[in-house]
């Protein structure tokens, strides 16, 4: 048996001698064996081997290694190689022992100190001029075998031989894309030359596709799945201290060409033919382009028709076109190795190329005065024929009719000074181009301009004064300047100066932040006195300043709060759900009061946007819902007092779901539904109720009433035996509310009653312990099929009846009496 198995396998049944040969064993496996003696009486007990036996050939020391050779000699080293022995003695080689003997000495000395399994070894640290001979032995688990035959005496000195190179490839190599190629050869030289591969004077590096293999005598560069980029001039250099040799190969990886370079240019377009041109492919695939294949296709069809496949020029005439049809052209390049992917043109309509000029771009207006302006435009596409004239038109902005500004031709200049404008009027201008075919479309109108002279700086504002003040601000007011310099006043710059200082500080940084003739200067210090001045600004610049006559002391002026309600707070507000609720009021008081909004004496909803300005406050709630209704109050308060106003807000919405939906009086074809009105009528009177039913086996609800104003409904036309769900929704003028649905389905059947008594009960047979009874069906079944009959018996003179059993038929044998 095998050592790792328990089952025994018989080897021989009839062995009469005291030994046996066991066949069919597996090398390397361990076995146990046992043997028993047998006579005519029977088989005796087994005797078993005490230890497992590993199956293998008999082991001896290995034979001597073979082919011990000297591969390289220098002045201080010797490199040797050898082959393993023909027979390893039945066990794996565990190491090799290399020995050397200096000529003139008798003994060999071990060179290797550690276990060595490599069959190549370089002996270093030798003395130049000494002569040695070497031998090597193999070892296995038994021991060290016989040494190899000794090498010839070797003298330590440098061997010099110039490099030689024998290549297996020619000067040129052509390879198809995707194929592999290799450059191989043999070389020699002493000392061992260095091998370098170059491609186009750049060192070749190994990657997934490029492999370099160099042995002491051979060299190889291999490229897998070649691509066009692998083309180039390859050079292999073999070099040592005595010189170098080079080999060259021009590799050309060829493929079909890349597509011609677009776009396809339509040099000529006519109603029956076109002339197109293109550029050659960027990559000819490593082989000269032999021809181009040109095809055409009607844009509304899927079929490509050949035009020519024999042209080598990059231009072609496309004949036999139908006027008005749109065509596409596609072009292939072809070389010896295949046809490229196509270059496809845009669609082009077959028609004569000459037409009226395009519309110019929007003109620009400059140098405007009170009676003239200069119109400037860019030259548009001429439609294939030279432009001969430009037509400039004008119109007042509010007018509809365009008028030519001159009948004289305007060409070749692309600008024109338009005279005779009316001062203060606003004008627009447009330009059309004309050629021998006709007049093209006009350009878009220019931006409107006013006919007026260029503007100057305005005069100073008039009568600036301080109209109000608080402990940290002053309100200023003034009149516009008497002269605006012929330009619109953009706004005003307000400056202030603390009394005693020289520096004027700006209250606002830009004029457009103060477009009106008033401004509140903030950030002032209570109790200090300030001077103020104002400048007007137009497009030409700032005016001279106008000064507030007297310095102003900054302090509070107390006025109790005052609320002036806007229309949206003057009476009860009704807002439709989903709309925006706006409540606002004008607020007065000095200092400006603190503003707070409440709803039902609580904080308003976080969704409410509250805005407080220097003159009032506004509350805004977008996408209102019914819950946003209620009493809103606005409170304003300052040290002089407080004031509160309230307004009731009603959010009009669809009603809520009806309540307490009940079903009664269920019959085989009808039932009676009742419900209560919704808790929330949405702020509007309930106009009607919608009642729907659904067969539980169906996904669709069916309306059975949509105009009832009552809170009950008789659902008719039910199908007997079918289970139904019902739902009810309320409607008002704002829409239909959510449905309330029955929790459980009802079955359309008539109400069930107990059946009537069986008829004509009598016995048909009597025995000493049993009675056979029969009877007839009752007159009424109570509205459902009779499922059985309960048989009871009573002993004569007793008060109680005893249940016997329930039977499905009209007869029964009562036993056990």
Tab-separated table of C-alpha atoms in Angstrom, residues 356-786:
chain	number	residue	atom	x	y	z
A	356	UNK	CA	-26.526	88.645	-54.975
A	357	UNK	CA	-24.110	89.612	-52.190
A	358	UNK	CA	-24.696	88.513	-48.582
A	359	UNK	CA	-26.003	90.946	-45.993
A	360	UNK	CA	-23.218	92.931	-44.292
A	361	UNK	CA	-22.745	92.583	-40.547
A	362	UNK	CA	-24.358	95.086	-38.174
A	363	UNK	CA	-22.893	98.545	-38.992
A	364	UNK	CA	-21.152	100.697	-36.384
A	365	UNK	CA	-22.005	104.391	-35.888
A	366	UNK	CA	-19.349	106.945	-34.926
A	367	UNK	CA	-18.676	110.707	-34.984
A	368	UNK	CA	-22.311	111.613	-34.163
A	369	UNK	CA	-23.311	115.311	-34.229
A	370	UNK	CA	-26.674	117.065	-34.083
A	371	UNK	CA	-27.151	116.747	-37.890
A	372	UNK	CA	-24.815	113.949	-39.101
A	373	UNK	CA	-23.279	110.557	-38.298
A	374	UNK	CA	-20.661	108.274	-39.898
A	375	UNK	CA	-21.817	104.716	-40.731
A	376	UNK	CA	-19.041	102.038	-40.913
A	377	UNK	CA	-19.455	98.416	-42.084
A	378	UNK	CA	-17.434	95.395	-43.201
A	379	UNK	CA	-17.426	94.082	-46.768
A	380	UNK	CA	-19.703	91.004	-47.083
A	381	UNK	CA	-19.328	87.974	-49.398
A	382	UNK	CA	-19.851	89.248	-52.946
A	383	UNK	CA	-21.914	86.259	-54.216
A	384	UNK	CA	-19.305	85.373	-56.834
A	385	UNK	CA	-19.475	88.704	-58.657
A	386	UNK	CA	-17.688	91.888	-57.594
A	387	UNK	CA	-19.646	94.374	-55.455
A	388	UNK	CA	-20.418	97.538	-57.443
A	389	UNK	CA	-22.323	99.654	-54.895
A	390	UNK	CA	-23.460	99.945	-51.281
A	391	UNK	CA	-26.908	101.262	-50.306
A	392	UNK	CA	-27.148	103.017	-46.922
A	393	UNK	CA	-30.608	103.559	-45.390
A	394	UNK	CA	-31.865	105.320	-42.271
A	395	UNK	CA	-35.077	105.491	-40.244
A	396	UNK	CA	-36.213	106.998	-37.012
A	397	UNK	CA	-36.410	104.354	-34.318
A	398	UNK	CA	-40.198	104.569	-33.912
A	399	UNK	CA	-40.854	104.702	-37.689
A	400	UNK	CA	-41.351	101.703	-39.991
A	401	UNK	CA	-40.140	103.015	-43.401
A	402	UNK	CA	-36.459	102.973	-44.406
A	403	UNK	CA	-35.129	105.870	-46.527
A	404	UNK	CA	-31.967	105.908	-48.706
A	405	UNK	CA	-29.509	108.512	-47.465
A	406	UNK	CA	-28.140	109.246	-50.987
A	407	UNK	CA	-28.752	108.265	-54.604
A	408	UNK	CA	-25.052	108.541	-55.481
A	409	UNK	CA	-23.074	105.270	-55.638
A	410	UNK	CA	-20.990	104.392	-52.563
A	411	UNK	CA	-17.978	102.278	-53.559
A	412	UNK	CA	-15.318	101.081	-52.769
A	413	UNK	CA	-15.411	102.838	-49.364
A	414	UNK	CA	-17.076	100.913	-46.508
A	415	UNK	CA	-18.115	104.022	-44.558
A	416	UNK	CA	-20.364	106.989	-45.294
A	417	UNK	CA	-21.165	110.254	-43.527
A	418	UNK	CA	-24.970	110.597	-43.369
A	419	UNK	CA	-26.090	114.290	-43.486
A	420	UNK	CA	-29.395	116.061	-42.802
A	421	UNK	CA	-30.297	114.429	-39.476
A	422	UNK	CA	-32.781	116.169	-37.180
A	423	UNK	CA	-31.332	117.191	-33.851
A	424	UNK	CA	-32.647	115.149	-30.921
A	425	UNK	CA	-34.180	112.416	-33.079
A	426	UNK	CA	-33.158	108.789	-32.585
A	427	UNK	CA	-31.989	106.960	-35.722
A	428	UNK	CA	-31.082	103.460	-36.911
A	429	UNK	CA	-29.045	102.663	-40.029
A	430	UNK	CA	-28.617	99.609	-42.292
A	431	UNK	CA	-26.479	98.736	-45.343
A	432	UNK	CA	-27.070	96.559	-48.449
A	433	UNK	CA	-24.486	95.461	-51.067
A	434	UNK	CA	-25.141	95.322	-54.826
A	435	UNK	CA	-23.459	93.437	-57.716
A	436	UNK	CA	-24.434	92.798	-61.332
A	437	UNK	CA	-26.868	90.083	-60.219
A	438	UNK	CA	-28.836	92.434	-57.955
A	439	UNK	CA	-29.147	93.950	-54.473
A	440	UNK	CA	-28.544	91.666	-51.497
A	441	UNK	CA	-30.336	91.540	-48.170
A	442	UNK	CA	-29.819	94.477	-45.792
A	443	UNK	CA	-27.674	94.203	-42.702
A	444	UNK	CA	-29.191	94.105	-39.194
A	445	UNK	CA	-30.040	97.627	-38.005
A	446	UNK	CA	-27.351	99.487	-36.122
A	447	UNK	CA	-27.712	100.343	-32.468
A	448	UNK	CA	-29.982	103.423	-32.092
A	449	UNK	CA	-28.222	106.810	-31.714
A	450	UNK	CA	-29.495	110.307	-30.929
A	451	UNK	CA	-28.550	113.120	-33.297
A	452	UNK	CA	-26.876	115.577	-30.991
A	453	UNK	CA	-23.505	117.157	-30.455
A	454	UNK	CA	-20.877	115.509	-28.221
A	455	UNK	CA	-21.469	116.011	-24.526
A	456	UNK	CA	-19.507	118.144	-22.006
A	457	UNK	CA	-19.246	117.985	-18.230
A	458	UNK	CA	-22.448	119.066	-16.444
A	459	UNK	CA	-22.820	122.124	-14.229
A	460	UNK	CA	-22.951	121.608	-10.417
A	461	UNK	CA	-26.156	120.364	-8.729
A	462	UNK	CA	-28.517	123.063	-7.402
A	463	UNK	CA	-29.377	123.830	-3.751
A	464	UNK	CA	-28.003	120.836	-1.858
A	465	UNK	CA	-29.384	120.651	1.713
A	466	UNK	CA	-29.638	118.317	4.712
A	467	UNK	CA	-33.291	117.219	5.066
A	468	UNK	CA	-32.978	114.646	7.891
A	469	UNK	CA	-30.466	113.161	10.299
A	470	UNK	CA	-29.960	110.398	12.885
A	471	UNK	CA	-27.180	109.640	15.356
A	472	UNK	CA	-25.080	108.058	12.577
A	473	UNK	CA	-26.509	109.337	9.258
A	474	UNK	CA	-27.602	112.458	7.350
A	475	UNK	CA	-30.145	112.560	4.491
A	476	UNK	CA	-29.226	115.000	1.701
A	477	UNK	CA	-31.376	116.360	-1.130
A	478	UNK	CA	-30.661	118.624	-4.116
A	479	UNK	CA	-31.896	119.723	-7.539
A	480	UNK	CA	-30.456	118.541	-10.898
A	481	UNK	CA	-27.809	120.723	-12.560
A	482	UNK	CA	-29.046	123.503	-14.845
A	483	UNK	CA	-26.890	122.186	-17.728
A	484	UNK	CA	-26.361	118.450	-18.360
A	485	UNK	CA	-23.574	119.036	-20.934
A	486	UNK	CA	-25.726	117.465	-23.712
A	487	UNK	CA	-25.397	114.118	-21.979
A	488	UNK	CA	-27.549	112.066	-19.646
A	489	UNK	CA	-26.747	112.507	-15.969
A	490	UNK	CA	-25.463	109.085	-14.868
A	491	UNK	CA	-25.718	109.898	-11.168
A	492	UNK	CA	-24.162	111.853	-8.353
A	493	UNK	CA	-21.089	111.608	-6.125
A	494	UNK	CA	-21.590	112.627	-2.470
A	495	UNK	CA	-18.611	113.549	-0.281
A	496	UNK	CA	-18.330	114.580	3.381
A	497	UNK	CA	-15.668	116.229	5.558
A	498	UNK	CA	-15.328	116.330	9.319
A	499	UNK	CA	-15.133	119.978	10.462
A	500	UNK	CA	-11.482	120.748	11.082
A	501	UNK	CA	-10.143	118.108	8.656
A	502	UNK	CA	-8.814	118.781	5.164
A	503	UNK	CA	-9.676	115.420	3.540
A	504	UNK	CA	-13.015	114.880	1.769
A	505	UNK	CA	-14.276	111.278	1.934
A	506	UNK	CA	-16.590	109.666	-0.622
A	507	UNK	CA	-19.956	108.510	0.675
A	508	UNK	CA	-20.584	106.508	-2.521
A	509	UNK	CA	-17.840	105.149	-4.770
A	510	UNK	CA	-19.679	105.265	-8.123
A	511	UNK	CA	-22.146	107.709	-9.573
A	512	UNK	CA	-24.599	105.019	-10.720
A	513	UNK	CA	-25.112	104.044	-7.046
A	514	UNK	CA	-26.870	107.413	-6.581
A	515	UNK	CA	-29.022	108.065	-9.675
A	516	UNK	CA	-31.602	110.193	-7.819
A	517	UNK	CA	-31.306	113.683	-6.308
A	518	UNK	CA	-31.108	112.380	-2.741
A	519	UNK	CA	-28.749	110.230	-0.683
A	520	UNK	CA	-28.365	108.948	2.878
A	521	UNK	CA	-24.800	109.321	4.186
A	522	UNK	CA	-24.197	106.598	6.775
A	523	UNK	CA	-21.358	105.558	9.080
A	524	UNK	CA	-21.051	108.971	10.729
A	525	UNK	CA	-20.027	109.532	14.368
A	526	UNK	CA	-22.685	110.787	16.784
A	527	UNK	CA	-22.049	114.278	18.128
A	528	UNK	CA	-19.559	115.332	15.424
A	529	UNK	CA	-20.183	118.088	12.859
A	530	UNK	CA	-19.738	117.451	9.116
A	531	UNK	CA	-19.662	119.383	5.827
A	532	UNK	CA	-21.202	117.894	2.674
A	533	UNK	CA	-20.869	118.471	-1.094
A	534	UNK	CA	-22.368	116.871	-4.248
A	535	UNK	CA	-21.071	116.437	-7.826
A	536	UNK	CA	-23.084	115.580	-10.941
A	537	UNK	CA	-21.618	112.982	-13.377
A	538	UNK	CA	-22.296	112.317	-17.069
A	539	UNK	CA	-20.330	110.431	-19.722
A	540	UNK	CA	-17.888	113.362	-20.010
A	541	UNK	CA	-16.962	113.367	-16.330
A	542	UNK	CA	-17.672	115.039	-12.973
A	543	UNK	CA	-19.041	118.544	-12.458
A	544	UNK	CA	-17.719	121.088	-10.004
A	545	UNK	CA	-19.022	120.382	-6.452
A	546	UNK	CA	-22.022	122.085	-4.889
A	547	UNK	CA	-21.775	122.561	-1.082
A	548	UNK	CA	-24.436	122.200	1.632
A	549	UNK	CA	-24.454	125.749	3.088
A	550	UNK	CA	-24.049	124.941	6.814
A	551	UNK	CA	-22.237	122.173	8.707
A	552	UNK	CA	-24.545	119.508	10.165
A	553	UNK	CA	-24.268	118.068	13.703
A	554	UNK	CA	-24.998	114.322	13.733
A	555	UNK	CA	-27.591	113.319	16.330
A	556	UNK	CA	-30.956	111.537	16.535
A	557	UNK	CA	-34.256	113.278	15.808
A	558	UNK	CA	-37.022	111.429	17.670
A	559	UNK	CA	-40.321	110.731	15.876
A	560	UNK	CA	-42.743	107.966	16.944
A	561	UNK	CA	-43.243	105.112	14.459
A	562	UNK	CA	-45.917	105.484	11.790
A	563	UNK	CA	-47.260	102.795	9.436
A	564	UNK	CA	-48.824	103.611	6.072
A	565	UNK	CA	-50.373	100.359	4.848
A	566	UNK	CA	-50.175	99.293	1.230
A	567	UNK	CA	-53.303	97.975	-0.437
A	568	UNK	CA	-52.272	94.370	0.280
A	569	UNK	CA	-52.627	94.965	4.057
A	570	UNK	CA	-55.617	97.301	4.075
A	571	UNK	CA	-58.170	94.454	4.122
A	572	UNK	CA	-58.417	90.678	4.368
A	573	UNK	CA	-56.158	89.055	1.810
A	574	UNK	CA	-57.235	86.098	-0.319
A	575	UNK	CA	-54.396	84.277	-2.098
A	576	UNK	CA	-54.737	81.264	-4.345
A	577	UNK	CA	-52.531	78.307	-3.360
A	578	UNK	CA	-49.302	78.289	-5.346
A	579	UNK	CA	-49.349	82.087	-5.861
A	580	UNK	CA	-47.158	84.528	-3.980
A	581	UNK	CA	-48.375	86.317	-0.849
A	582	UNK	CA	-47.072	89.870	-0.497
A	583	UNK	CA	-47.682	92.123	2.521
A	584	UNK	CA	-46.009	95.522	2.714
A	585	UNK	CA	-46.192	98.873	4.430
A	586	UNK	CA	-44.387	102.207	4.437
A	587	UNK	CA	-42.614	102.839	7.758
A	588	UNK	CA	-41.735	106.221	9.212
A	589	UNK	CA	-40.068	107.207	12.457
A	590	UNK	CA	-36.800	108.623	13.756
A	591	UNK	CA	-34.674	106.766	14.497
A	592	UNK	CA	-35.897	104.178	11.995
A	593	UNK	CA	-37.984	101.673	13.982
A	594	UNK	CA	-37.167	98.012	14.614
A	595	UNK	CA	-39.421	95.847	12.420
A	596	UNK	CA	-40.892	92.428	13.373
A	597	UNK	CA	-43.444	90.206	11.600
A	598	UNK	CA	-45.551	87.637	13.473
A	599	UNK	CA	-48.180	85.065	12.536
A	600	UNK	CA	-50.668	84.184	15.264
A	601	UNK	CA	-48.189	85.733	17.774
A	602	UNK	CA	-45.485	83.293	16.643
A	603	UNK	CA	-42.511	83.597	14.317
A	604	UNK	CA	-43.462	83.523	10.636
A	605	UNK	CA	-42.573	80.480	8.497
A	606	UNK	CA	-38.876	80.123	7.522
A	607	UNK	CA	-39.973	80.089	3.866
A	608	UNK	CA	-41.105	83.723	4.184
A	609	UNK	CA	-38.752	86.345	2.693
A	610	UNK	CA	-38.759	89.486	4.816
A	611	UNK	CA	-37.216	92.646	3.412
A	612	UNK	CA	-36.654	95.812	5.446
A	613	UNK	CA	-35.565	98.997	3.690
A	614	UNK	CA	-35.076	102.533	4.902
A	615	UNK	CA	-38.659	103.417	3.986
A	616	UNK	CA	-40.657	100.256	4.691
A	617	UNK	CA	-40.870	96.501	4.963
A	618	UNK	CA	-42.222	93.672	2.817
A	619	UNK	CA	-43.099	90.034	3.620
A	620	UNK	CA	-43.260	87.635	0.683
A	621	UNK	CA	-44.151	83.907	0.658
A	622	UNK	CA	-43.809	82.090	-2.668
A	623	UNK	CA	-45.784	78.961	-3.594
A	624	UNK	CA	-48.280	79.437	-0.776
A	625	UNK	CA	-50.075	76.475	0.748
A	626	UNK	CA	-53.222	76.389	2.865
A	627	UNK	CA	-51.180	76.317	6.086
A	628	UNK	CA	-49.772	79.775	5.245
A	629	UNK	CA	-53.171	81.336	6.050
A	630	UNK	CA	-53.773	83.125	9.367
A	631	UNK	CA	-53.437	86.483	11.121
A	632	UNK	CA	-50.197	88.291	10.243
A	633	UNK	CA	-49.055	91.268	12.306
A	634	UNK	CA	-46.401	93.916	11.639
A	635	UNK	CA	-44.883	95.696	14.652
A	636	UNK	CA	-42.565	98.717	14.435
A	637	UNK	CA	-40.853	100.154	17.504
A	638	UNK	CA	-38.333	102.855	18.358
A	639	UNK	CA	-37.525	104.822	21.535
A	640	UNK	CA	-40.461	107.169	20.794
A	641	UNK	CA	-43.090	104.379	20.765
A	642	UNK	CA	-44.450	101.405	18.844
A	643	UNK	CA	-47.293	100.510	16.500
A	644	UNK	CA	-48.810	97.221	15.327
A	645	UNK	CA	-51.160	96.401	12.445
A	646	UNK	CA	-52.700	93.018	11.548
A	647	UNK	CA	-54.256	91.472	8.479
A	648	UNK	CA	-56.069	88.169	7.956
A	649	UNK	CA	-54.721	86.013	5.122
A	650	UNK	CA	-56.827	83.260	3.573
A	651	UNK	CA	-55.021	80.837	1.213
A	652	UNK	CA	-57.535	79.473	-1.269
A	653	UNK	CA	-56.845	75.870	-2.244
A	654	UNK	CA	-58.422	72.599	-3.172
A	655	UNK	CA	-60.399	71.026	-0.297
A	656	UNK	CA	-59.073	68.230	1.906
A	657	UNK	CA	-60.268	64.614	1.730
A	658	UNK	CA	-63.834	63.786	2.866
A	659	UNK	CA	-64.121	62.058	6.263
A	660	UNK	CA	-65.620	58.852	7.600
A	661	UNK	CA	-66.461	57.131	4.310
A	662	UNK	CA	-68.951	54.340	5.144
A	663	UNK	CA	-70.687	51.672	3.006
A	664	UNK	CA	-74.036	50.136	3.932
A	665	UNK	CA	-77.074	48.453	2.422
A	666	UNK	CA	-74.933	46.163	0.234
A	667	UNK	CA	-77.009	44.302	-2.372
A	668	UNK	CA	-76.125	42.138	-5.356
A	669	UNK	CA	-76.370	45.187	-7.682
A	670	UNK	CA	-75.961	48.240	-5.421
A	671	UNK	CA	-74.677	49.685	-2.173
A	672	UNK	CA	-75.118	52.940	-0.253
A	673	UNK	CA	-72.144	55.303	0.415
A	674	UNK	CA	-72.109	58.045	3.053
A	675	UNK	CA	-69.370	60.443	4.187
A	676	UNK	CA	-68.739	63.713	6.023
A	677	UNK	CA	-67.501	66.989	4.615
A	678	UNK	CA	-63.667	67.647	4.675
A	679	UNK	CA	-62.179	69.312	7.727
A	680	UNK	CA	-60.641	71.875	5.356
A	681	UNK	CA	-62.795	73.311	2.558
A	682	UNK	CA	-59.766	75.146	1.049
A	683	UNK	CA	-61.266	78.545	1.864
A	684	UNK	CA	-64.092	78.081	-0.636
A	685	UNK	CA	-67.502	76.415	-0.635
A	686	UNK	CA	-67.563	72.714	-1.620
A	687	UNK	CA	-69.258	72.673	-5.041
A	688	UNK	CA	-69.629	68.922	-5.537
A	689	UNK	CA	-68.262	65.476	-4.725
A	690	UNK	CA	-66.678	62.970	-7.138
A	691	UNK	CA	-67.443	59.305	-6.473
A	692	UNK	CA	-65.473	56.524	-8.218
A	693	UNK	CA	-65.431	52.741	-8.004
A	694	UNK	CA	-62.918	50.079	-9.034
A	695	UNK	CA	-63.115	46.340	-9.513
A	696	UNK	CA	-60.322	44.907	-7.326
A	697	UNK	CA	-59.139	42.911	-10.351
A	698	UNK	CA	-58.801	46.095	-12.433
A	699	UNK	CA	-56.294	48.933	-12.207
A	700	UNK	CA	-58.682	51.611	-13.514
A	701	UNK	CA	-61.116	53.715	-11.475
A	702	UNK	CA	-64.536	54.430	-12.997
A	703	UNK	CA	-66.486	57.596	-12.136
A	704	UNK	CA	-70.066	56.901	-10.997
A	705	UNK	CA	-70.897	60.452	-9.901
A	706	UNK	CA	-69.125	63.773	-10.454
A	707	UNK	CA	-71.767	66.417	-9.744
A	708	UNK	CA	-73.411	65.356	-6.481
A	709	UNK	CA	-73.638	68.002	-3.805
A	710	UNK	CA	-75.003	65.551	-1.215
A	711	UNK	CA	-72.785	63.620	1.176
A	712	UNK	CA	-74.229	60.269	0.155
A	713	UNK	CA	-74.672	58.227	-2.994
A	714	UNK	CA	-76.400	55.018	-4.047
A	715	UNK	CA	-73.891	53.060	-6.195
A	716	UNK	CA	-75.953	51.093	-8.715
A	717	UNK	CA	-75.338	48.641	-11.551
A	718	UNK	CA	-72.884	46.473	-9.628
A	719	UNK	CA	-72.126	42.970	-10.882
A	720	UNK	CA	-73.193	40.298	-8.434
A	721	UNK	CA	-70.288	38.495	-6.801
A	722	UNK	CA	-67.690	41.150	-7.807
A	723	UNK	CA	-65.547	42.867	-5.156
A	724	UNK	CA	-65.362	46.661	-5.336
A	725	UNK	CA	-63.345	49.547	-3.836
A	726	UNK	CA	-64.857	53.047	-3.650
A	727	UNK	CA	-63.293	56.491	-3.234
A	728	UNK	CA	-64.670	60.025	-2.846
A	729	UNK	CA	-63.096	63.466	-3.394
A	730	UNK	CA	-64.443	66.964	-2.800
A	731	UNK	CA	-64.220	69.818	-5.321
A	732	UNK	CA	-64.382	73.577	-4.977
A	733	UNK	CA	-63.703	76.372	-7.451
A	734	UNK	CA	-59.942	75.778	-7.069
A	735	UNK	CA	-59.937	72.121	-7.994
A	736	UNK	CA	-60.380	68.602	-6.753
A	737	UNK	CA	-58.969	67.543	-3.407
A	738	UNK	CA	-57.408	64.191	-2.477
A	739	UNK	CA	-59.514	61.050	-2.440
A	740	UNK	CA	-60.591	59.081	0.621
A	741	UNK	CA	-60.763	55.377	-0.191
A	742	UNK	CA	-62.519	52.412	1.429
A	743	UNK	CA	-60.067	50.355	3.451
A	744	UNK	CA	-61.484	46.966	2.436
A	745	UNK	CA	-63.324	45.826	-0.717
A	746	UNK	CA	-67.047	44.928	-0.480
A	747	UNK	CA	-68.643	42.086	-2.365
A	748	UNK	CA	-71.855	42.749	-4.313
A	749	UNK	CA	-74.201	40.103	-2.843
A	750	UNK	CA	-77.612	40.203	-1.218
A	751	UNK	CA	-77.671	39.946	2.604
A	752	UNK	CA	-77.689	36.344	3.932
A	753	UNK	CA	-80.395	34.925	6.308
A	754	UNK	CA	-80.705	31.540	7.988
A	755	UNK	CA	-82.483	29.011	5.770
A	756	UNK	CA	-85.996	27.771	6.557
A	757	UNK	CA	-86.664	24.432	8.383
A	758	UNK	CA	-86.440	21.189	6.405
A	759	UNK	CA	-89.826	19.733	5.457
A	760	UNK	CA	-91.456	16.332	5.926
A	761	UNK	CA	-88.959	14.809	8.397
A	762	UNK	CA	-89.836	11.101	8.973
A	763	UNK	CA	-88.103	7.800	9.614
A	764	UNK	CA	-87.948	5.023	7.068
A	765	UNK	CA	-86.346	2.311	9.165
A	766	UNK	CA	-85.834	1.573	12.869
A	767	UNK	CA	-83.470	-0.811	14.613
A	768	UNK	CA	-82.756	-1.343	18.291
A	769	UNK	CA	-79.811	1.145	18.280
A	770	UNK	CA	-80.329	3.269	15.163
A	771	UNK	CA	-82.962	5.144	13.138
A	772	UNK	CA	-82.899	5.982	9.376
A	773	UNK	CA	-84.289	9.468	8.678
A	774	UNK	CA	-85.219	11.300	5.449
A	775	UNK	CA	-86.540	14.838	4.789
A	776	UNK	CA	-87.169	17.397	2.027
A	777	UNK	CA	-85.382	20.718	1.268
A	778	UNK	CA	-86.733	23.827	3.041
A	779	UNK	CA	-88.851	26.346	1.136
A	780	UNK	CA	-86.154	29.101	1.365
A	781	UNK	CA	-82.336	28.936	1.437
A	782	UNK	CA	-81.745	32.384	3.053
A	783	UNK	CA	-80.037	33.821	-0.038
A	784	UNK	CA	-77.175	31.312	-0.308
A	785	UNK	CA	-76.709	27.689	-1.227
A	786	UNK	CA	-77.413	25.249	1.635
